[in-house]
């Protein structure tokens, strides 16, 4: 983990504790509303779909589909050394969406990635420090 | 609509800072804003001490104090670059309710000169370190608006088959308007080494910023001060210039972080424009020109569709063949836009200044023998977008 040189978020233990605890064990955790049964992301203390505060955490499949992407040619800090790299929004199998840096794609060929919109992606984890493992998604479909 | 406030207020003057663009000698946000207020009040024929209502994103109190006024009405709505369209909507409501008669909407923003200021000066970003962007977006190396808006452009291309060339047409048309505006940064080779005419190929061959956005798809970062004076209908008739009526106004918020943008090819401008059209009793077919927030070519493409100027996915039909360029059938972004005129960070102020000037017949900036940019439009739809395609404000302006 010593070689993780990218920005590391400060976990919010009040709202997102189970999310970051799960991440450390390689589990992709999502809040799910027990009133309307929908998951949501980013995690909140109230369901944005129905307004209920009856929420539970579930372990999600860690699979989803490429919704859209961009190739970043300009970045700051440690990310600048990686440019160009691909960022993407992933539609989760369980519902809602996450943002990530997408792996398994060639940033110099955006037209090829474009053809992969809708393809299957899977989460993987980089241990960043003792408290945080960072999810990255890989195009597998 | 009960007690419809349509045309209860009018814009009666607009002003800009004494110098705008890339300033050689930096000015603070406040200096730029106060210069604009002073110039707008002079044009209206009033004193700054006559101002009864004041609006600025976050800073209305500072402006009031600086000018030595004690306003009856204040609005500090700060939802990004469209704040000024929303201020105008709120001013219309406040004036209609009889709360005040003369208001000013102002912004001063040293978007370019800020880099020369002492550390700790104004600057965006940061935000709550425990907030959703800080936890789930920013750690992935994105660097502000361009790196996020590009995802929406990819999705638009995917869903509708639009191309980078289609979006580039917007930049080309807008540059042609800038060439008629001597205050535009990209007016000519004299104003900037990169100024003067551009082609679609120039856009496509410019440096990649965040694919599919190239450098010439992206707005400038400049200094600007702008202000408009807004008056009640009764007061407006006593001023020297013809009033530009606020016929309709609407506001809407879709999301804050792009994580929550459900449909990447749609913004809340569909809602804010429908509210504005309804208040005005008009529709897209009645609009004779448009001033649309062009942070990026993508923003314009989507917004054209949201305002009902074309159907979804069909913005290229409006911008092709120079239709929105000078001499085209539908003038759009006649100041040269944020792409080629001036974008200080929150560009909605520039939109109000230019749309007032067009409809009041004071848009003629032509000097040195260059033909001016004045159109003969009688109606204008003005739309601002703030945040990451997040908030929108739409106003419908008309003249007698
Ligand atoms: Zn629910």
Short mmCIF file of C-alpha atoms and ligand atoms in Angstrom, two decimals:
data_model
loop_
_atom_site.label_atom_id
_atom_site.label_comp_id
_atom_site.label_asym_id
_atom_site.label_seq_id
_atom_site.Cartn_x
_atom_site.Cartn_y
_atom_site.Cartn_z
CA UNK A 1 0.00 0.00 0.00
CA UNK A 2 2.93 2.34 0.42
CA UNK A 3 3.00 2.93 -3.29
CA UNK A 4 -0.53 4.36 -3.52
CA UNK A 5 0.28 7.95 -4.46
CA UNK A 6 -3.16 9.23 -5.53
CA UNK A 7 -5.48 11.39 -3.41
CA UNK A 8 -7.07 9.34 -0.62
CA UNK A 9 -10.50 10.38 0.64
CA UNK A 10 -11.21 10.93 4.31
CA UNK A 11 -13.97 8.39 5.08
CA UNK A 12 -17.09 9.89 6.63
CA UNK A 13 -17.76 7.42 9.46
CA UNK A 14 -21.16 8.91 10.28
CA UNK A 15 -22.72 8.35 6.85
CA UNK A 16 -20.41 5.97 5.02
CA UNK A 17 -18.84 3.80 7.73
CA UNK A 18 -20.08 0.43 6.40
CA UNK A 19 -19.08 1.39 2.86
CA UNK A 20 -15.43 1.97 3.78
CA UNK A 21 -15.35 -0.93 6.25
CA UNK A 22 -16.62 -3.22 3.47
CA UNK A 23 -14.08 -1.82 1.04
CA UNK A 24 -11.24 -2.94 3.30
CA UNK A 25 -12.53 -6.51 2.94
CA UNK A 26 -13.08 -6.23 -0.80
CA UNK A 27 -16.86 -5.97 -0.43
CA UNK A 28 -18.83 -3.40 -2.39
CA UNK A 29 -21.47 -2.21 0.09
CA UNK A 30 -24.57 -0.23 -0.84
CA UNK A 31 -27.31 1.34 1.24
CA UNK A 32 -30.76 -0.10 0.49
CA UNK A 33 -34.09 1.28 1.60
CA UNK A 34 -36.30 -1.26 3.36
CA UNK A 35 -39.41 0.75 2.41
CA UNK A 36 -38.97 0.95 -1.37
CA UNK A 37 -36.21 -1.68 -1.72
CA UNK A 38 -34.10 0.59 -3.92
CA UNK A 39 -30.36 1.05 -3.44
CA UNK A 40 -28.80 4.49 -3.74
CA UNK A 41 -25.33 5.95 -4.18
CA UNK A 42 -23.75 8.16 -2.80
CA UNK A 43 -24.85 6.95 0.65
CA UNK A 44 -27.22 9.15 2.62
CA UNK A 45 -29.11 9.01 5.91
CA UNK A 46 -32.44 9.29 4.08
CA UNK A 47 -33.67 7.46 0.98
CA UNK A 48 -33.62 9.89 -1.99
CA UNK A 49 -36.19 7.70 -3.76
CA UNK A 50 -39.00 7.64 -1.18
CA UNK A 51 -37.89 9.72 1.82
CA UNK A 52 -37.75 6.83 4.28
CA UNK A 53 -35.04 6.60 6.92
CA UNK A 54 -35.30 2.81 7.15
CA UNK A 55 -32.02 1.90 5.48
CA UNK A 56 -29.82 -1.18 5.58
CA UNK A 57 -26.47 -2.05 4.03
CA UNK A 58 -26.15 -4.88 1.51
CA UNK A 59 -23.16 -6.43 -0.18
CA UNK A 60 -23.56 -5.72 -3.89
CA UNK A 61 -22.24 -7.83 -6.75
CA UNK A 62 -19.55 -5.32 -7.63
CA UNK A 63 -20.67 -5.55 -11.24
CA UNK A 64 -22.17 -2.96 -13.53
CA UNK A 65 -22.23 -1.55 -17.05
CA UNK A 66 -20.27 1.26 -18.68
CA UNK A 67 -22.65 4.23 -18.92
CA UNK A 68 -20.30 6.88 -20.27
CA UNK A 69 -16.62 7.88 -20.12
CA UNK A 70 -14.05 10.54 -20.88
CA UNK A 71 -10.30 10.50 -21.45
CA UNK A 72 -8.51 12.90 -19.15
CA UNK A 73 -5.54 14.54 -20.83
CA UNK A 74 -5.02 17.13 -18.13
CA UNK A 75 -4.75 16.34 -14.42
CA UNK A 76 -3.03 17.45 -11.23
CA UNK A 77 -0.53 15.87 -8.86
CA UNK A 78 0.06 12.15 -9.16
CA UNK A 79 -2.75 11.82 -11.69
CA UNK A 80 -0.86 14.06 -14.10
CA UNK A 81 1.76 11.32 -14.47
CA UNK A 82 -0.96 8.86 -15.51
CA UNK A 83 -2.57 11.08 -18.16
CA UNK A 84 -4.14 10.22 -20.45
CA UNK A 85 -6.41 8.01 -18.36
CA UNK A 86 -10.08 7.04 -18.64
CA UNK A 87 -12.76 8.10 -16.18
CA UNK A 88 -16.21 6.55 -16.32
CA UNK A 89 -19.65 6.31 -14.83
CA UNK A 90 -20.80 2.74 -14.15
CA UNK A 91 -24.46 1.74 -13.88
CA UNK A 92 -24.56 -0.73 -10.98
CA UNK A 93 -26.42 -4.02 -11.44
CA UNK A 94 -28.39 -3.22 -8.28
CA UNK A 95 -29.26 0.30 -9.50
CA UNK A 96 -27.81 3.82 -9.36
CA UNK A 97 -24.35 4.77 -10.52
CA UNK A 98 -20.72 5.27 -9.44
CA UNK A 99 -17.76 7.23 -10.81
CA UNK A 100 -14.33 5.66 -11.26
CA UNK A 101 -11.12 5.41 -13.18
CA UNK A 102 -11.74 2.65 -15.70
CA UNK A 103 -9.14 -0.06 -16.26
CA UNK A 104 -8.77 -2.54 -19.09
CA UNK A 105 -9.15 0.11 -21.81
CA UNK A 106 -6.70 1.96 -24.05
CA UNK A 107 -6.94 5.73 -23.46
CA UNK A 108 -5.35 6.43 -26.84
CA UNK A 109 -8.29 4.73 -28.60
CA UNK A 110 -11.47 6.49 -27.35
CA UNK A 111 -13.38 5.38 -30.44
CA UNK A 112 -12.84 1.76 -29.36
CA UNK A 113 -14.00 2.45 -25.80
CA UNK A 114 -17.03 4.26 -27.26
CA UNK A 115 -18.15 0.97 -28.81
CA UNK A 116 -18.04 -0.61 -25.34
CA UNK A 117 -20.70 1.62 -23.78
CA UNK A 118 -23.08 -0.77 -22.05
CA UNK A 119 -20.43 -3.47 -21.56
CA UNK A 120 -19.88 -5.33 -18.28
CA UNK A 121 -17.45 -3.87 -15.72
CA UNK A 122 -16.26 -5.32 -12.41
CA UNK A 123 -14.90 -3.63 -9.30
CA UNK A 124 -11.40 -4.24 -7.92
CA UNK A 125 -9.68 -2.72 -4.92
CA UNK A 126 -6.43 -0.85 -4.32
CA UNK A 127 -5.36 -0.68 -0.69
CA UNK A 128 -4.52 2.99 -0.21
CA UNK A 129 -3.89 3.12 3.55
CA UNK A 130 -5.09 1.38 6.73
CA UNK A 131 -8.53 2.99 6.53
CA UNK A 132 -9.20 3.17 2.82
CA UNK A 133 -9.27 0.73 -0.04
CA UNK A 134 -10.13 2.47 -3.30
CA UNK A 135 -12.55 0.90 -5.76
CA UNK A 136 -11.51 0.83 -9.40
CA UNK A 137 -13.61 -0.68 -12.15
CA UNK A 138 -12.33 -2.82 -15.01
CA UNK A 139 -14.00 -3.35 -18.37
CA UNK A 140 -14.51 -7.11 -18.67
CA UNK A 141 -17.34 -7.42 -21.19
CA UNK B 1 -51.18 31.79 -13.47
CA UNK B 2 -52.46 33.73 -10.49
CA UNK B 3 -50.92 37.20 -10.29
CA UNK B 4 -48.66 36.52 -13.26
CA UNK B 5 -45.56 38.72 -12.79
CA UNK B 6 -44.81 38.79 -16.54
CA UNK B 7 -43.46 42.24 -17.49
CA UNK B 8 -43.84 43.58 -13.96
CA UNK B 9 -40.17 44.57 -14.35
CA UNK B 10 -37.75 45.51 -17.11
CA UNK B 11 -34.00 45.79 -17.56
CA UNK B 12 -33.31 49.47 -18.20
CA UNK B 13 -29.51 49.54 -18.45
CA UNK B 14 -26.42 47.34 -18.56
CA UNK B 15 -22.79 48.06 -17.87
CA UNK B 16 -19.40 46.38 -17.87
CA UNK B 17 -16.14 47.07 -16.12
CA UNK B 18 -13.85 49.67 -17.70
CA UNK B 19 -11.50 46.96 -18.90
CA UNK B 20 -12.34 43.28 -19.37
CA UNK B 21 -10.56 40.24 -20.76
CA UNK B 22 -6.93 39.56 -19.85
CA UNK B 23 -6.16 42.60 -17.69
CA UNK B 24 -2.54 43.80 -17.68
CA UNK B 25 -3.03 45.41 -14.28
CA UNK B 26 -5.10 43.08 -12.07
CA UNK B 27 -8.31 44.27 -10.44
CA UNK B 28 -10.21 42.66 -7.59
CA UNK B 29 -13.65 41.12 -8.01
CA UNK B 30 -15.12 44.10 -6.13
CA UNK B 31 -13.42 46.68 -8.37
CA UNK B 32 -14.68 44.96 -11.51
CA UNK B 33 -18.21 44.72 -10.11
CA UNK B 34 -18.37 48.30 -8.86
CA UNK B 35 -17.08 49.67 -12.17
CA UNK B 36 -19.90 47.78 -13.88
CA UNK B 37 -22.54 49.04 -11.43
CA UNK B 38 -21.31 52.61 -11.85
CA UNK B 39 -21.37 52.37 -15.63
CA UNK B 40 -24.83 50.76 -15.65
CA UNK B 41 -26.25 53.40 -13.31
CA UNK B 42 -24.76 56.18 -15.47
CA UNK B 43 -26.41 54.67 -18.51
CA UNK B 44 -29.72 54.55 -16.64
CA UNK B 45 -29.27 58.10 -15.42
CA UNK B 46 -29.42 57.19 -11.74
CA UNK B 47 -27.00 57.35 -8.82
CA UNK B 48 -25.68 54.21 -7.21
CA UNK B 49 -27.39 55.59 -4.09
CA UNK B 50 -30.76 55.05 -5.79
CA UNK B 51 -30.32 51.26 -5.72
CA UNK B 52 -33.00 49.64 -3.52
CA UNK B 53 -32.39 45.96 -4.23
CA UNK B 54 -29.12 44.16 -4.89
CA UNK B 55 -28.27 40.67 -6.03
CA UNK B 56 -24.92 38.86 -6.29
CA UNK B 57 -23.95 35.22 -5.67
CA UNK B 58 -22.89 35.28 -2.04
CA UNK B 59 -21.69 38.87 -1.92
CA UNK B 60 -24.68 41.21 -1.98
CA UNK B 61 -23.88 42.44 1.52
CA UNK B 62 -20.32 43.34 0.56
CA UNK B 63 -21.49 45.29 -2.48
CA UNK B 64 -24.13 47.15 -0.44
CA UNK B 65 -21.57 48.13 2.15
CA UNK B 66 -19.01 49.20 -0.45
CA UNK B 67 -21.56 51.42 -2.19
CA UNK B 68 -22.85 52.80 1.11
CA UNK B 69 -26.41 51.71 0.51
CA UNK B 70 -28.94 50.03 2.78
CA UNK B 71 -31.01 47.90 0.42
CA UNK B 72 -34.65 47.01 1.03
CA UNK B 73 -34.23 43.73 -0.80
CA UNK B 74 -31.33 41.33 -1.16
CA UNK B 75 -30.61 38.06 -2.97
CA UNK B 76 -27.40 36.09 -2.55
CA UNK B 77 -28.49 32.98 -4.48
CA UNK B 78 -25.25 31.23 -5.44
CA UNK B 79 -25.86 28.22 -7.67
CA UNK B 80 -23.02 28.81 -10.10
CA UNK B 81 -23.02 30.60 -13.42
CA UNK B 82 -26.81 30.73 -13.78
CA UNK B 83 -27.26 32.60 -10.49
CA UNK B 84 -27.93 35.85 -12.36
CA UNK B 85 -30.83 34.48 -14.39
CA UNK B 86 -32.30 33.29 -11.11
CA UNK B 87 -31.62 36.66 -9.46
CA UNK B 88 -33.63 38.24 -12.28
CA UNK B 89 -36.50 35.81 -11.67
CA UNK B 90 -36.46 36.67 -7.97
CA UNK B 91 -36.23 40.40 -8.68
CA UNK B 92 -39.27 40.13 -10.93
CA UNK B 93 -41.18 38.51 -8.07
CA UNK B 94 -39.97 41.05 -5.50
CA UNK B 95 -40.83 44.01 -7.69
CA UNK B 96 -44.20 42.46 -8.54
CA UNK B 97 -44.85 42.17 -4.81
CA UNK B 98 -44.12 45.86 -4.36
CA UNK B 99 -41.02 45.36 -2.25
CA UNK B 100 -38.82 47.75 -4.27
CA UNK B 101 -38.62 49.59 -7.61
CA UNK B 102 -34.95 49.76 -8.64
CA UNK B 103 -32.54 46.83 -8.33
CA UNK B 104 -29.09 45.89 -9.58
CA UNK B 105 -27.70 42.46 -10.41
CA UNK B 106 -23.92 42.51 -10.36
CA UNK B 107 -20.88 40.30 -10.74
CA UNK B 108 -17.20 41.10 -10.71
CA UNK B 109 -14.85 38.22 -11.24
CA UNK B 110 -11.11 38.28 -11.82
CA UNK B 111 -11.08 34.83 -13.34
CA UNK B 112 -7.75 35.52 -15.06
CA UNK B 113 -6.08 38.01 -12.70
CA UNK B 114 -6.85 35.90 -9.66
CA UNK B 115 -3.66 33.96 -10.31
CA UNK B 116 -1.71 37.13 -9.42
CA UNK B 117 -3.49 37.69 -6.10
CA UNK B 118 -2.08 36.79 -2.68
CA UNK B 119 -2.86 33.25 -1.53
CA UNK B 120 -6.18 32.73 0.18
CA UNK B 121 -8.05 34.86 -2.30
CA UNK B 122 -11.33 33.91 -3.89
CA UNK B 123 -11.34 30.55 -5.56
CA UNK B 124 -13.73 27.75 -6.20
CA UNK B 125 -13.39 24.12 -5.28
CA UNK B 126 -12.55 22.76 -1.91
CA UNK B 127 -15.94 22.02 -0.53
CA UNK B 128 -16.80 19.70 2.30
CA UNK B 129 -13.98 17.14 2.75
CA UNK B 130 -16.59 14.61 3.85
CA UNK B 131 -19.01 15.46 1.03
CA UNK B 132 -19.86 13.09 -1.82
CA UNK B 133 -17.53 14.66 -4.40
CA UNK B 134 -14.61 14.55 -1.96
CA UNK B 135 -15.23 10.89 -1.15
CA UNK B 136 -16.39 9.39 -4.43
CA UNK B 137 -15.41 11.63 -7.35
CA UNK B 138 -12.39 13.87 -6.82
CA UNK B 139 -9.96 11.08 -5.78
CA UNK B 140 -10.14 9.84 -9.39
CA UNK B 141 -8.15 12.71 -10.80
CA UNK B 142 -10.84 14.93 -12.29
CA UNK B 143 -10.03 18.61 -12.44
CA UNK B 144 -13.23 20.60 -12.39
CA UNK B 145 -15.88 21.26 -15.00
CA UNK B 146 -14.18 20.19 -18.28
CA UNK B 147 -13.24 16.78 -16.90
CA UNK B 148 -16.87 16.12 -15.93
CA UNK B 149 -18.88 17.75 -18.74
CA UNK B 150 -17.01 15.55 -21.24
CA UNK B 151 -18.86 12.49 -19.90
CA UNK B 152 -22.17 14.08 -20.90
CA UNK B 153 -20.88 14.77 -24.40
CA UNK B 154 -19.84 11.13 -24.83
CA UNK B 155 -23.29 10.01 -23.78
CA UNK B 156 -25.01 12.46 -26.14
CA UNK B 157 -22.90 11.11 -29.02
CA UNK B 158 -23.79 7.55 -27.96
CA UNK B 159 -27.54 8.09 -27.68
CA UNK B 160 -28.11 10.36 -30.67
CA UNK B 161 -25.23 9.72 -33.03
CA UNK B 162 -24.04 13.32 -32.80
CA UNK B 163 -20.36 13.93 -33.52
CA UNK B 164 -17.47 16.05 -32.38
CA UNK B 165 -17.89 17.94 -35.68
CA UNK B 166 -21.47 18.84 -34.75
CA UNK B 167 -20.32 20.37 -31.48
CA UNK B 168 -17.39 22.10 -33.18
CA UNK B 169 -19.83 24.02 -35.41
CA UNK B 170 -20.98 25.84 -32.29
CA UNK B 171 -17.45 27.08 -31.58
CA UNK B 172 -17.00 28.19 -35.20
CA UNK B 173 -20.26 30.19 -35.29
CA UNK B 174 -19.58 31.76 -31.93
CA UNK B 175 -16.09 32.87 -33.01
CA UNK B 176 -17.66 34.72 -35.92
CA UNK B 177 -19.72 36.79 -33.48
CA UNK B 178 -16.59 37.51 -31.44
CA UNK B 179 -14.98 38.90 -34.60
CA UNK B 180 -17.70 41.60 -34.54
CA UNK B 181 -17.08 42.48 -30.89
CA UNK B 182 -13.89 44.50 -30.30
CA UNK B 183 -14.09 43.71 -26.57
CA UNK B 184 -13.95 39.98 -27.26
CA UNK B 185 -10.71 38.31 -26.29
CA UNK B 186 -10.65 36.31 -29.54
CA UNK B 187 -11.85 39.17 -31.75
CA UNK B 188 -8.75 39.16 -33.97
CA UNK B 189 -5.02 38.56 -34.13
CA UNK B 190 -4.66 42.06 -32.68
CA UNK B 191 -6.56 41.14 -29.50
CA UNK B 192 -4.99 37.68 -29.11
CA UNK B 193 -2.48 35.58 -31.07
CA UNK B 194 -5.14 32.84 -31.24
CA UNK B 195 -7.95 35.23 -32.21
CA UNK B 196 -9.71 35.60 -35.55
CA UNK B 197 -11.54 33.01 -37.62
CA UNK B 198 -11.50 29.27 -36.85
CA UNK B 199 -12.74 26.21 -38.72
CA UNK B 200 -14.21 22.90 -37.60
CA UNK B 201 -10.82 21.32 -38.28
CA UNK B 202 -9.14 23.90 -36.04
CA UNK B 203 -11.45 22.80 -33.21
CA UNK B 204 -10.82 19.09 -33.82
CA UNK B 205 -7.06 19.61 -34.09
CA UNK B 206 -6.76 21.75 -30.98
CA UNK B 207 -5.26 20.15 -27.89
CA UNK B 208 -7.33 17.44 -26.19
CA UNK B 209 -8.48 18.47 -22.73
CA UNK B 210 -10.92 15.71 -21.77
CA UNK B 211 -11.97 13.60 -24.74
CA UNK B 212 -14.29 14.33 -26.45
CA UNK B 213 -13.64 17.98 -25.49
CA UNK B 214 -10.79 19.78 -27.25
CA UNK B 215 -9.38 23.13 -26.19
CA UNK B 216 -11.60 25.09 -28.60
CA UNK B 217 -14.69 23.37 -27.17
CA UNK B 218 -13.84 24.95 -23.82
CA UNK B 219 -14.54 28.49 -22.58
CA UNK B 220 -11.97 31.16 -21.80
CA UNK B 221 -10.87 32.15 -18.30
CA UNK B 222 -10.91 35.94 -18.17
CA UNK B 223 -11.69 39.00 -16.06
CA UNK B 224 -15.13 40.60 -16.20
CA UNK B 225 -17.44 42.93 -14.38
CA UNK B 226 -21.08 43.21 -15.38
CA UNK B 227 -24.27 44.74 -14.03
CA UNK B 228 -27.85 45.31 -15.10
CA UNK B 229 -30.36 47.77 -13.64
CA UNK B 230 -33.85 46.38 -13.20
CA UNK B 231 -36.89 48.62 -12.66
CA UNK B 232 -40.58 48.18 -11.97
CA UNK B 233 -42.85 48.63 -14.98
CA UNK B 234 -44.00 52.02 -13.72
CA UNK B 235 -40.47 53.23 -13.04
CA UNK B 236 -39.10 51.80 -16.29
CA UNK B 237 -41.29 54.13 -18.35
CA UNK B 238 -39.60 57.20 -16.85
CA UNK B 239 -36.12 56.25 -18.05
CA UNK B 240 -34.42 57.38 -21.22
CA UNK B 241 -33.80 53.97 -22.82
CA UNK B 242 -36.53 51.63 -24.05
CA UNK B 243 -37.25 48.93 -21.47
CA UNK B 244 -36.38 45.30 -22.11
CA UNK B 245 -39.20 43.39 -20.47
CA UNK B 246 -38.81 40.35 -18.30
CA UNK B 247 -41.69 38.47 -19.91
CA UNK B 248 -40.93 35.13 -18.29
CA UNK B 249 -38.54 33.59 -15.81
CA UNK B 250 -37.99 30.13 -14.37
CA UNK B 251 -35.46 28.27 -12.29
CA UNK B 252 -34.71 24.62 -11.60
CA UNK B 253 -32.06 22.39 -10.07
CA UNK B 254 -31.35 18.91 -11.38
CA UNK B 255 -28.54 17.79 -9.10
CA UNK B 256 -25.29 19.01 -7.57
CA UNK B 257 -22.68 16.32 -8.26
CA UNK B 258 -22.76 14.63 -11.65
CA UNK B 259 -23.07 11.35 -9.75
CA UNK B 260 -26.72 12.31 -9.43
CA UNK B 261 -27.34 13.40 -13.05
CA UNK B 262 -29.84 10.75 -14.04
CA UNK B 263 -29.85 11.52 -17.76
CA UNK B 264 -26.53 12.81 -19.07
CA UNK B 265 -28.24 14.23 -22.16
CA UNK B 266 -30.74 16.41 -20.28
CA UNK B 267 -30.54 19.30 -17.84
CA UNK B 268 -33.07 21.10 -15.67
CA UNK B 269 -33.30 23.72 -18.44
CA UNK B 270 -36.26 21.80 -19.76
CA UNK B 271 -38.10 22.65 -16.53
CA UNK B 272 -36.80 26.19 -16.08
CA UNK B 273 -37.59 27.10 -19.70
CA UNK B 274 -41.09 25.65 -19.55
CA UNK B 275 -41.78 27.83 -16.50
CA UNK B 276 -40.40 30.87 -18.31
CA UNK B 277 -42.37 30.20 -21.51
CA UNK B 278 -45.59 29.67 -19.54
CA UNK B 279 -45.19 32.93 -17.64
CA UNK B 280 -44.47 34.77 -20.90
CA UNK B 281 -47.34 33.12 -22.75
CA UNK B 282 -44.84 32.27 -25.49
CA UNK B 283 -43.02 29.24 -26.83
CA UNK B 284 -39.73 28.35 -28.48
CA UNK B 285 -41.21 29.22 -31.88
CA UNK B 286 -41.62 32.82 -30.72
CA UNK B 287 -37.93 33.29 -29.89
CA UNK B 288 -35.93 35.32 -32.42
CA UNK B 289 -32.50 34.88 -30.83
CA UNK B 290 -30.88 33.04 -27.93
CA UNK B 291 -28.16 33.68 -25.40
CA UNK B 292 -27.07 30.26 -24.11
CA UNK B 293 -24.39 29.56 -21.52
CA UNK B 294 -21.41 28.22 -23.43
CA UNK B 295 -19.02 26.93 -20.83
CA UNK B 296 -18.46 24.21 -23.43
CA UNK B 297 -19.84 23.47 -26.88
CA UNK B 298 -21.55 20.51 -25.21
CA UNK B 299 -23.48 22.84 -22.88
CA UNK B 300 -24.92 24.69 -25.87
CA UNK B 301 -25.83 21.52 -27.74
CA UNK B 302 -27.78 20.06 -24.85
CA UNK B 303 -29.37 23.37 -23.88
CA UNK B 304 -30.68 24.07 -27.39
CA UNK B 305 -32.64 20.84 -27.06
CA UNK B 306 -33.79 21.56 -23.50
CA UNK B 307 -35.16 24.97 -24.54
CA UNK B 308 -37.24 23.30 -27.24
CA UNK B 309 -35.37 25.07 -30.05
CA UNK B 310 -34.94 21.62 -31.61
CA UNK B 311 -36.05 18.13 -30.65
CA UNK B 312 -33.85 15.92 -28.48
CA UNK B 313 -30.71 14.86 -30.29
CA UNK B 314 -31.22 17.34 -33.11
CA UNK B 315 -29.25 20.41 -32.04
CA UNK B 316 -27.00 20.09 -35.14
CA UNK B 317 -29.94 21.10 -37.33
CA UNK B 318 -29.99 24.52 -35.63
CA UNK B 319 -26.25 25.27 -35.72
CA UNK B 320 -25.24 23.83 -39.12
CA UNK B 321 -24.50 25.97 -42.18
CA UNK B 322 -23.78 28.97 -39.99
CA UNK B 323 -27.45 29.28 -39.01
CA UNK B 324 -26.52 30.74 -35.62
CA UNK B 325 -23.59 32.82 -36.94
CA UNK B 326 -23.80 36.47 -38.06
CA UNK B 327 -26.20 36.69 -40.99
CA UNK B 328 -27.77 33.34 -40.07
CA UNK B 329 -31.46 32.85 -39.51
CA UNK B 330 -31.22 32.44 -35.73
CA UNK B 331 -28.64 34.64 -33.95
CA UNK B 332 -27.11 32.94 -30.92
CA UNK B 333 -24.45 34.09 -28.46
CA UNK B 334 -24.00 37.38 -30.26
CA UNK B 335 -21.28 38.72 -27.95
CA UNK B 336 -18.91 35.90 -28.98
CA UNK B 337 -19.85 33.76 -25.98
CA UNK B 338 -17.83 32.34 -23.15
CA UNK B 339 -15.96 30.48 -25.85
CA UNK B 340 -14.55 33.55 -27.62
CA UNK B 341 -15.69 36.75 -25.86
CA UNK B 342 -15.21 36.43 -22.12
CA UNK B 343 -15.85 33.85 -19.39
CA UNK B 344 -14.86 34.91 -15.91
CA UNK B 345 -16.14 31.82 -14.10
CA UNK B 346 -19.82 32.67 -13.71
CA UNK B 347 -20.81 33.75 -17.20
CA UNK B 348 -24.53 34.30 -16.62
CA UNK B 349 -23.86 38.00 -16.00
CA UNK B 350 -22.41 38.42 -19.47
CA UNK B 351 -25.54 36.74 -20.88
CA UNK B 352 -27.80 39.35 -19.26
CA UNK B 353 -25.67 42.28 -20.40
CA UNK B 354 -25.64 41.14 -24.02
CA UNK B 355 -29.31 40.16 -24.23
CA UNK B 356 -30.29 43.57 -22.81
CA UNK B 357 -28.06 45.31 -25.35
CA UNK B 358 -29.49 43.35 -28.27
CA UNK B 359 -33.12 44.07 -27.42
CA UNK B 360 -32.50 47.71 -26.47
CA UNK B 361 -30.67 48.39 -29.70
CA UNK B 362 -27.38 49.17 -27.95
CA UNK B 363 -25.39 46.12 -29.07
CA UNK B 364 -23.46 48.06 -31.69
CA UNK B 365 -19.86 47.64 -30.64
CA UNK B 366 -18.46 48.06 -34.13
CA UNK B 367 -15.40 50.28 -34.32
CA UNK B 368 -12.49 50.53 -36.74
CA UNK B 369 -14.90 50.05 -39.63
CA UNK B 370 -16.01 46.58 -38.55
CA UNK B 371 -19.68 45.80 -39.04
CA UNK B 372 -21.46 45.60 -35.70
CA UNK B 373 -23.28 42.76 -34.03
CA UNK B 374 -26.68 44.42 -33.54
CA UNK B 375 -29.52 42.12 -34.65
CA UNK B 376 -33.16 43.05 -35.15
CA UNK B 377 -34.52 40.43 -32.75
CA UNK B 378 -37.58 41.37 -30.71
CA UNK B 379 -37.44 38.39 -28.36
CA UNK B 380 -34.57 36.53 -26.73
CA UNK B 381 -34.36 33.41 -24.63
CA UNK B 382 -31.55 33.54 -22.09
CA UNK B 383 -30.42 30.39 -20.32
CA UNK B 384 -27.72 29.98 -17.71
CA UNK B 385 -26.25 26.71 -16.46
CA UNK B 386 -24.47 26.42 -13.12
CA UNK B 387 -22.36 23.81 -11.39
CA UNK B 388 -21.84 20.57 -13.33
CA UNK B 389 -24.90 20.88 -15.60
CA UNK B 390 -26.71 21.25 -12.26
CA UNK B 391 -28.84 24.37 -11.87
CA UNK B 392 -30.45 26.37 -14.64
CA UNK B 393 -32.22 29.69 -14.93
CA UNK B 394 -34.14 30.75 -18.01
CA UNK B 395 -35.58 34.16 -18.84
CA UNK B 396 -37.62 35.33 -21.80
CA UNK B 397 -36.92 38.96 -22.71
CA UNK B 398 -38.97 41.08 -25.08
CA UNK B 399 -39.12 44.65 -26.32
CA UNK B 400 -42.06 46.87 -27.23
ZN1 LIG C 1 -36.86 4.31 -0.27
#
